[in-house]
GROMACS .gro file of N, CA and C in nm:
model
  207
    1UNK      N    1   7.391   8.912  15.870
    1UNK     CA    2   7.488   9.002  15.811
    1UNK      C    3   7.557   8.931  15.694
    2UNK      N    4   7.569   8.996  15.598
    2UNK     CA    5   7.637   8.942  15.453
    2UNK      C    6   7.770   8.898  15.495
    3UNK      N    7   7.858   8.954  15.510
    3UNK     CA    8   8.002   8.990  15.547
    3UNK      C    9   8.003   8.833  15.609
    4UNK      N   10   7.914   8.777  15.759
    4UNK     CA   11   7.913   8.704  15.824
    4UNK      C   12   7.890   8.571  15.745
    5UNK      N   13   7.831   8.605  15.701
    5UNK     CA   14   7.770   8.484  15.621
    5UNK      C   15   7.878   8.431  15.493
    6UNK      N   16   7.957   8.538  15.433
    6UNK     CA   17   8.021   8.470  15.330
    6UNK      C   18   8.112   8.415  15.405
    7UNK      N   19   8.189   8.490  15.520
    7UNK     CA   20   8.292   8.488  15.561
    7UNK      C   21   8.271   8.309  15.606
    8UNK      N   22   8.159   8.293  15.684
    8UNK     CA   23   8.111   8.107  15.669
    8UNK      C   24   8.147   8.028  15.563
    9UNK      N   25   8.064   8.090  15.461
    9UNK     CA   26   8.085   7.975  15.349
    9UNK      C   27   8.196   7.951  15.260
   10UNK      N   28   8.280   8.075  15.296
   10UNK     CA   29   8.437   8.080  15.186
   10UNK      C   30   8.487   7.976  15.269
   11UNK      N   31   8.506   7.988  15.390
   11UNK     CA   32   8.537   7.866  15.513
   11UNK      C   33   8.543   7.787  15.560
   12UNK      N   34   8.407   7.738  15.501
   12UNK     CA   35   8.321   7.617  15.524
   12UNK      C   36   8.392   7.524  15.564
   13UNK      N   37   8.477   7.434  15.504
   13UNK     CA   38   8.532   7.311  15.471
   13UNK      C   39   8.623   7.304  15.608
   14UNK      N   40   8.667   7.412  15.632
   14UNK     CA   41   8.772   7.443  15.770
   14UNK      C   42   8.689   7.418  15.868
   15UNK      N   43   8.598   7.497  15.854
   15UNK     CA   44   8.480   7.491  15.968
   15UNK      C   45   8.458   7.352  16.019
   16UNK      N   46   8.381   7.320  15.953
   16UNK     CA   47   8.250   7.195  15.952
   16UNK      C   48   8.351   7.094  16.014
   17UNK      N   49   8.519   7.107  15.952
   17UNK     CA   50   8.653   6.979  16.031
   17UNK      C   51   8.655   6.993  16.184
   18UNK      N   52   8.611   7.150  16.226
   18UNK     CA   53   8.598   7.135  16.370
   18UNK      C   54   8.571   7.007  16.459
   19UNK      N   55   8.639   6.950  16.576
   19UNK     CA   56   8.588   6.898  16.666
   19UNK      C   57   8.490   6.919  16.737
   20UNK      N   58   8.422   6.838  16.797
   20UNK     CA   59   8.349   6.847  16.926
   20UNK      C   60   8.465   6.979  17.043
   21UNK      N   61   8.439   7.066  17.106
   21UNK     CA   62   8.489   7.141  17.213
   21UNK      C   63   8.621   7.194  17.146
   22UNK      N   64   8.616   7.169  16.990
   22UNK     CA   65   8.779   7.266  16.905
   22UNK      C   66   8.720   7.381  16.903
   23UNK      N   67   8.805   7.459  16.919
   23UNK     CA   68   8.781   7.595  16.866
   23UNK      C   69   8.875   7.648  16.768
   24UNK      N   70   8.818   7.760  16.636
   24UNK     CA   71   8.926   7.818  16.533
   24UNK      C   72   8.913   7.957  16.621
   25UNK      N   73   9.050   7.999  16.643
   25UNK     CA   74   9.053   8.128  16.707
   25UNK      C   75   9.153   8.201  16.620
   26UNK      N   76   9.024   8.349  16.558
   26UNK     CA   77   9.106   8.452  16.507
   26UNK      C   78   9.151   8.607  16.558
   27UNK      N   79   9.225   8.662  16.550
   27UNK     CA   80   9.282   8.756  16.588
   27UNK      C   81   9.193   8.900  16.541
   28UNK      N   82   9.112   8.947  16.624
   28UNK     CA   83   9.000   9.019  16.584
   28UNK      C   84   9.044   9.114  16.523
   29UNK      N   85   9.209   9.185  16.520
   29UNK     CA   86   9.255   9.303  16.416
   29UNK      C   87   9.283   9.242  16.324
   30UNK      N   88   9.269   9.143  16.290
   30UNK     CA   89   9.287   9.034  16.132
   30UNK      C   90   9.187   8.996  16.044
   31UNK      N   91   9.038   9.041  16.135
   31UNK     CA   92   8.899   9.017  16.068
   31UNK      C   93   8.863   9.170  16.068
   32UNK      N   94   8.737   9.160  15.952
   32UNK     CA   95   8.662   9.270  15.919
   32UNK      C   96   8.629   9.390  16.010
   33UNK      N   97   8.653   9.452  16.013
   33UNK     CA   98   8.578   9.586  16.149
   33UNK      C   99   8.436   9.536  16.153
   34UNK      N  100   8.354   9.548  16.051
   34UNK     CA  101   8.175   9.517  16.059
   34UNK      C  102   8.179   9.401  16.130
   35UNK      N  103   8.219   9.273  16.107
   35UNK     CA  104   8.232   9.153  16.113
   35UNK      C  105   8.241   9.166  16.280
   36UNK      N  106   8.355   9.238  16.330
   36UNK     CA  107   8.392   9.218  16.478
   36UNK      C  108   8.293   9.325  16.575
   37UNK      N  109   8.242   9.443  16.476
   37UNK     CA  110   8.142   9.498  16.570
   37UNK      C  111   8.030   9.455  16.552
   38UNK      N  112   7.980   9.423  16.467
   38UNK     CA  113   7.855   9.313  16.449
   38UNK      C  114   7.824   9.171  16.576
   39UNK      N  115   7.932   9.117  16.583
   39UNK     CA  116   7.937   9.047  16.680
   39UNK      C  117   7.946   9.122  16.847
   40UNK      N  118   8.014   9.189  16.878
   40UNK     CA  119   8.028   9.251  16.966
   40UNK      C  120   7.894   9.314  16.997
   41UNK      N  121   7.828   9.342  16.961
   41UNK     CA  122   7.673   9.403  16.986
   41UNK      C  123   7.591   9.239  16.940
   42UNK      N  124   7.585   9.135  16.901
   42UNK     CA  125   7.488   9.073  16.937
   42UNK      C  126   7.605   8.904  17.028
   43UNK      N  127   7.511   8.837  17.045
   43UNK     CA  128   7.603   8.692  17.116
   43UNK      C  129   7.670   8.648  17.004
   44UNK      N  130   7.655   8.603  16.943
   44UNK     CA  131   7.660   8.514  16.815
   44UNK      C  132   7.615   8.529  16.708
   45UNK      N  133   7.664   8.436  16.588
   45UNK     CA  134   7.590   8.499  16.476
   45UNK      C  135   7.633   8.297  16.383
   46UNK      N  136   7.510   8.260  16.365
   46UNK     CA  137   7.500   8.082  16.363
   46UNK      C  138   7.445   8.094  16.200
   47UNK      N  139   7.546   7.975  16.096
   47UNK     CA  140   7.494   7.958  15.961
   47UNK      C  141   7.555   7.871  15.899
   48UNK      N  142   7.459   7.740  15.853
   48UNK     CA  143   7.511   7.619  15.860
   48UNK      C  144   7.547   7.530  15.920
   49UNK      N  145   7.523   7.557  16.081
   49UNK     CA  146   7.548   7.462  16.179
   49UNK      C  147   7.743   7.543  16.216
   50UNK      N  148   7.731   7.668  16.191
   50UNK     CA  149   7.880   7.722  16.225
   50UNK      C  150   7.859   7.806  16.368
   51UNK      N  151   7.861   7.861  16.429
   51UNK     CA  152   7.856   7.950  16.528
   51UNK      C  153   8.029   8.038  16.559
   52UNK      N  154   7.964   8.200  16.508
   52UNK     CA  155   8.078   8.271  16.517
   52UNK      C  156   8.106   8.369  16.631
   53UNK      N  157   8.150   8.414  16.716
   53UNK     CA  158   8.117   8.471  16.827
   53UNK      C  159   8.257   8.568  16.864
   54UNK      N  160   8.233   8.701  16.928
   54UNK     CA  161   8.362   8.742  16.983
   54UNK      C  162   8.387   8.719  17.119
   55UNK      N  163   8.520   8.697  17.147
   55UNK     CA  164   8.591   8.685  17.280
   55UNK      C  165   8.673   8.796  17.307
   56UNK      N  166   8.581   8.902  17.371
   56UNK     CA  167   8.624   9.005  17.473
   56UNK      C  168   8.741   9.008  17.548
   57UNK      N  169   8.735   8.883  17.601
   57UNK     CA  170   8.886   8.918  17.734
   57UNK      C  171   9.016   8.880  17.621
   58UNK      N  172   9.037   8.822  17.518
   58UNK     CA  173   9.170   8.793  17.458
   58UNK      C  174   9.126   8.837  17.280
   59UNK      N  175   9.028   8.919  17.290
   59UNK     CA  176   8.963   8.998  17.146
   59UNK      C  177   8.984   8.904  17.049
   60UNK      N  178   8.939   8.820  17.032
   60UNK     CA  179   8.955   8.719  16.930
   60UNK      C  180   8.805   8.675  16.902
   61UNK      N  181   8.818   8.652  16.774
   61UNK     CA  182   8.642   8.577  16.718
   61UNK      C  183   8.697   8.440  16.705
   62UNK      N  184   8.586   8.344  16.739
   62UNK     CA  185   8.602   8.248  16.763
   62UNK      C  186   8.495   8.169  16.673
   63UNK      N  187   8.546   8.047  16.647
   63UNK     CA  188   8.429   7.974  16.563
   63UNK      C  189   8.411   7.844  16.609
   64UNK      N  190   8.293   7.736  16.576
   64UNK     CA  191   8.318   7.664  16.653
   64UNK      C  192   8.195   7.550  16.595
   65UNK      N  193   8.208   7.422  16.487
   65UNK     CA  194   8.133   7.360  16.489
   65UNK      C  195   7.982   7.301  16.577
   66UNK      N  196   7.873   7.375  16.525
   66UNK     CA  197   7.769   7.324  16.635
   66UNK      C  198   7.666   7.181  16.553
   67UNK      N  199   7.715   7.142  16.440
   67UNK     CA  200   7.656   7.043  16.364
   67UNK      C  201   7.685   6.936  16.391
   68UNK      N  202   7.781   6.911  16.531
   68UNK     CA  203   7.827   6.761  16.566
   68UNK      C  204   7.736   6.650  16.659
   69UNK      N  205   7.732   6.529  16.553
   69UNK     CA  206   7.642   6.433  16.607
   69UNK      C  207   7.694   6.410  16.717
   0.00000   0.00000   0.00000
């Protein structure tokens, strides 16, 4: 998904600072509608070693460095 993908790379730099087991948690009425139903119909959505995902029980998208040595 486009949307998904820029929304990565405008980000990037935030991202990639992730820890090992950090999570960036956003407030899913604060992100895109496509963005949050896009996710909601598949698990995840991974670019650049980012992994973006929604969290159902507290509706939040979540992001989460998966590029860590």
């Amino acid at each position: 998904m486009k949307k998904l993908k820029r929304f990565v790379e405008e980000n990037f730099e935030r991202f990639s600072n992730l820890e090992e087991d950090e999570v960036y948690e956003l407030d899913a009425h604060y992100v895109d509608d496509d963005i949050v139903n896009y996710l909601k119909d598949n698990a995840q959505f991974n670019h650049n070693g980012i992994a973006v995902y929604y969290e159902g029980g507290s509706d939040e998208v979540w992001v989460e460095n998966t590029n860590i040595d």
